[in-house]
mmCIF file of C-alpha atoms in Angstrom:
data_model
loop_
_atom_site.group_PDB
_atom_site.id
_atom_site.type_symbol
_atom_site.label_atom_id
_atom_site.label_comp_id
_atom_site.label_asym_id
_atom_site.label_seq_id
_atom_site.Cartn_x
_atom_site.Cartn_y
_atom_site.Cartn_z
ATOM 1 C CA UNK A 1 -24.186 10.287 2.545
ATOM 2 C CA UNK A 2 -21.725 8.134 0.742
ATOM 3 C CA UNK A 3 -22.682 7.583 -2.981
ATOM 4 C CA UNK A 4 -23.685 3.474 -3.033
ATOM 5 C CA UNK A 5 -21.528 1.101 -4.894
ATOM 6 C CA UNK A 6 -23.322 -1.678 -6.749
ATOM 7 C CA UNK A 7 -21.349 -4.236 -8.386
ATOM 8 C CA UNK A 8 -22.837 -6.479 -11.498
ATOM 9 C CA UNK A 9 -24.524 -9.345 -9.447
ATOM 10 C CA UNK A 10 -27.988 -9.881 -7.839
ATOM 11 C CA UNK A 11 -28.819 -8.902 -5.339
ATOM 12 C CA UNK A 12 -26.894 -5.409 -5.436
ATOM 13 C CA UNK A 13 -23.939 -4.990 -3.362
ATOM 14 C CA UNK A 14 -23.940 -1.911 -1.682
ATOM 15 C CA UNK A 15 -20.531 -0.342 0.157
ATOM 16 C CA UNK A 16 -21.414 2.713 0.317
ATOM 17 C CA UNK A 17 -22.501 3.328 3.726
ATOM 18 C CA UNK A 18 -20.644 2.014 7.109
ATOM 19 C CA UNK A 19 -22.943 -0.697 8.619
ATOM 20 C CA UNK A 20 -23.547 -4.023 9.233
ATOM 21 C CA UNK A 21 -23.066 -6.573 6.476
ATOM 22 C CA UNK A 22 -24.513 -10.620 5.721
ATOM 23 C CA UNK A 23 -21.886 -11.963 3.451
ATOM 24 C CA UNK A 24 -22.152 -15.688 1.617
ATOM 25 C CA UNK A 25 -19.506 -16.670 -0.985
ATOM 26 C CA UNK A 26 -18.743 -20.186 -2.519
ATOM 27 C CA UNK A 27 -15.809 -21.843 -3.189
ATOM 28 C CA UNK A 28 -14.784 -22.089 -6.716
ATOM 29 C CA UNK A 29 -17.169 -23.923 -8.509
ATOM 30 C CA UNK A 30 -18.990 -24.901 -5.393
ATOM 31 C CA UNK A 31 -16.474 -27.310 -4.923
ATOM 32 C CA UNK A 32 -15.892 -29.175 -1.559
ATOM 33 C CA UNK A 33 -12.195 -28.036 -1.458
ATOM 34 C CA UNK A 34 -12.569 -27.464 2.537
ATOM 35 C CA UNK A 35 -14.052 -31.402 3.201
ATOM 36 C CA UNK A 36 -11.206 -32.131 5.657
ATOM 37 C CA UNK A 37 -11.337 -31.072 9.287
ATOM 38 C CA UNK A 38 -7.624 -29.663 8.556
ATOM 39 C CA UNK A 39 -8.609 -27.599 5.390
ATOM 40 C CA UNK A 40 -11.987 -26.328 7.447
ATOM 41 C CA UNK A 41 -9.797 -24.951 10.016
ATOM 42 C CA UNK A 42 -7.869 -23.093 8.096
ATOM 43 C CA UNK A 43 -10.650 -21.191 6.599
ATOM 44 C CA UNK A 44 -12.000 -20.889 9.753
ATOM 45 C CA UNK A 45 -8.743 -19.088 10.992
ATOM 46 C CA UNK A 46 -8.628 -17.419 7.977
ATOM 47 C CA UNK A 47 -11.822 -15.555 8.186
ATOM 48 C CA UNK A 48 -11.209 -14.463 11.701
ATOM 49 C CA UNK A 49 -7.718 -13.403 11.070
ATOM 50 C CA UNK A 50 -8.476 -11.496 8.253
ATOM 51 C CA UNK A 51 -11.475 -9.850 9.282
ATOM 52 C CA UNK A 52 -9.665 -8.675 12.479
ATOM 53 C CA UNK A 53 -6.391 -6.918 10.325
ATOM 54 C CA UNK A 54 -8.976 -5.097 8.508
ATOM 55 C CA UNK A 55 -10.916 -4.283 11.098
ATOM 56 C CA UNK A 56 -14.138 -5.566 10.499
ATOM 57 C CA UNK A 57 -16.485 -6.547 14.191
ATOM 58 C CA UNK A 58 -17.291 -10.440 13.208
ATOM 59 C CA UNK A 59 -21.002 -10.980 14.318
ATOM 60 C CA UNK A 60 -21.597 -14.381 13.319
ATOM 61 C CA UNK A 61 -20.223 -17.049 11.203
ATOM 62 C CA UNK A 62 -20.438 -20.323 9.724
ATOM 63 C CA UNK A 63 -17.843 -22.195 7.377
ATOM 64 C CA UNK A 64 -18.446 -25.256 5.247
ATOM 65 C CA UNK A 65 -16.420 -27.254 3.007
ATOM 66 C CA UNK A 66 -17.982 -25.577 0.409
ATOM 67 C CA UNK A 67 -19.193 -22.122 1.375
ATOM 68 C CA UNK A 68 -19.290 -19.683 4.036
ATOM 69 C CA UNK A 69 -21.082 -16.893 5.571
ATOM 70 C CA UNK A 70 -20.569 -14.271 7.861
ATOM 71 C CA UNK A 71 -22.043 -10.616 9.966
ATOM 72 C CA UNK A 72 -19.902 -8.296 10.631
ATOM 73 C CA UNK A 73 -19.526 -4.548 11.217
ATOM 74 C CA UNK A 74 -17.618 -1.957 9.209
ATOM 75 C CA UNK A 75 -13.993 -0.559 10.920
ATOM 76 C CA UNK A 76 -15.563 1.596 13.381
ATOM 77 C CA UNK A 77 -13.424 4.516 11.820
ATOM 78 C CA UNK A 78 -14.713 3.787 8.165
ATOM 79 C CA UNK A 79 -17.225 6.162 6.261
ATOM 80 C CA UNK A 80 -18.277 2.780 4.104
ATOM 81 C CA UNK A 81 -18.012 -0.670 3.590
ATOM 82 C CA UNK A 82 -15.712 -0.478 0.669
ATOM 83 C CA UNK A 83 -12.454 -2.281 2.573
ATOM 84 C CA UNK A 84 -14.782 -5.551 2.549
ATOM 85 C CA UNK A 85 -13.762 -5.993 -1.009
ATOM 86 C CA UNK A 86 -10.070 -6.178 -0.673
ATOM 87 C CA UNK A 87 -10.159 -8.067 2.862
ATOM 88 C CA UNK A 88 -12.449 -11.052 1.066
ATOM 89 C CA UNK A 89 -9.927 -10.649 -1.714
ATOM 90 C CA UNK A 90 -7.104 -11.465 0.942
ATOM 91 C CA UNK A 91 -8.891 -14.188 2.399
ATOM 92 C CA UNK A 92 -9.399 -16.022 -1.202
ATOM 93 C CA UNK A 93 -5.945 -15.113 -2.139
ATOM 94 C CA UNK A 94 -4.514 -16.912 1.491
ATOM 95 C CA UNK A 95 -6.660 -19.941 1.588
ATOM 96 C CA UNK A 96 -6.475 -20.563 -2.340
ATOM 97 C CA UNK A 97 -3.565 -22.619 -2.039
#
């Protein structure tokens, strides 16, 4: 078994087995920079788009101007979950500006 990765916020995030995942993150500052149908869309794209190049299996999903969440499965050929990290990192990074 993979050792478990926990990073320094409650509850612990764990990568360190393949599986299936809940994620919720937040906007910066909870801020309702996705109010406009436009803006919502693109986050919306954005999830799916990225989630798919990395090769996470989307579950469910819900965006908000403010927040999303999401299920999804690990790459089917991963060990862990530890490409979730860089893929949300993409997804801030591309719907940031």
């Amino acid at each position: 078994m993979a050792e478990s990765v926990t990073w320094p916020h409650a509850p612990p995030h764990r990568l360190g087995e393949r599986g299936v995942y809940f994620v919720t993150a937040s906007s910066y500052r909870k801020e309702n920079h996705f109010r406009t149908r436009k803006r919502l869309d693109v986050l919306h794209r954005g999830l799916l788009s990225v989630a798919a190049e990395a090769g996470w299996r989307m579950e469910a999903w819900a965006v908000f101007s403010n927040h999303y969440h999401f299920v999804a499965a690990t790459p089917e050929a991963a060990t862990d979950a530890e490409s979730l990290s860089p893929m949300l990192g993409t997804l801030h990074e591309k719907t940031a500006t």
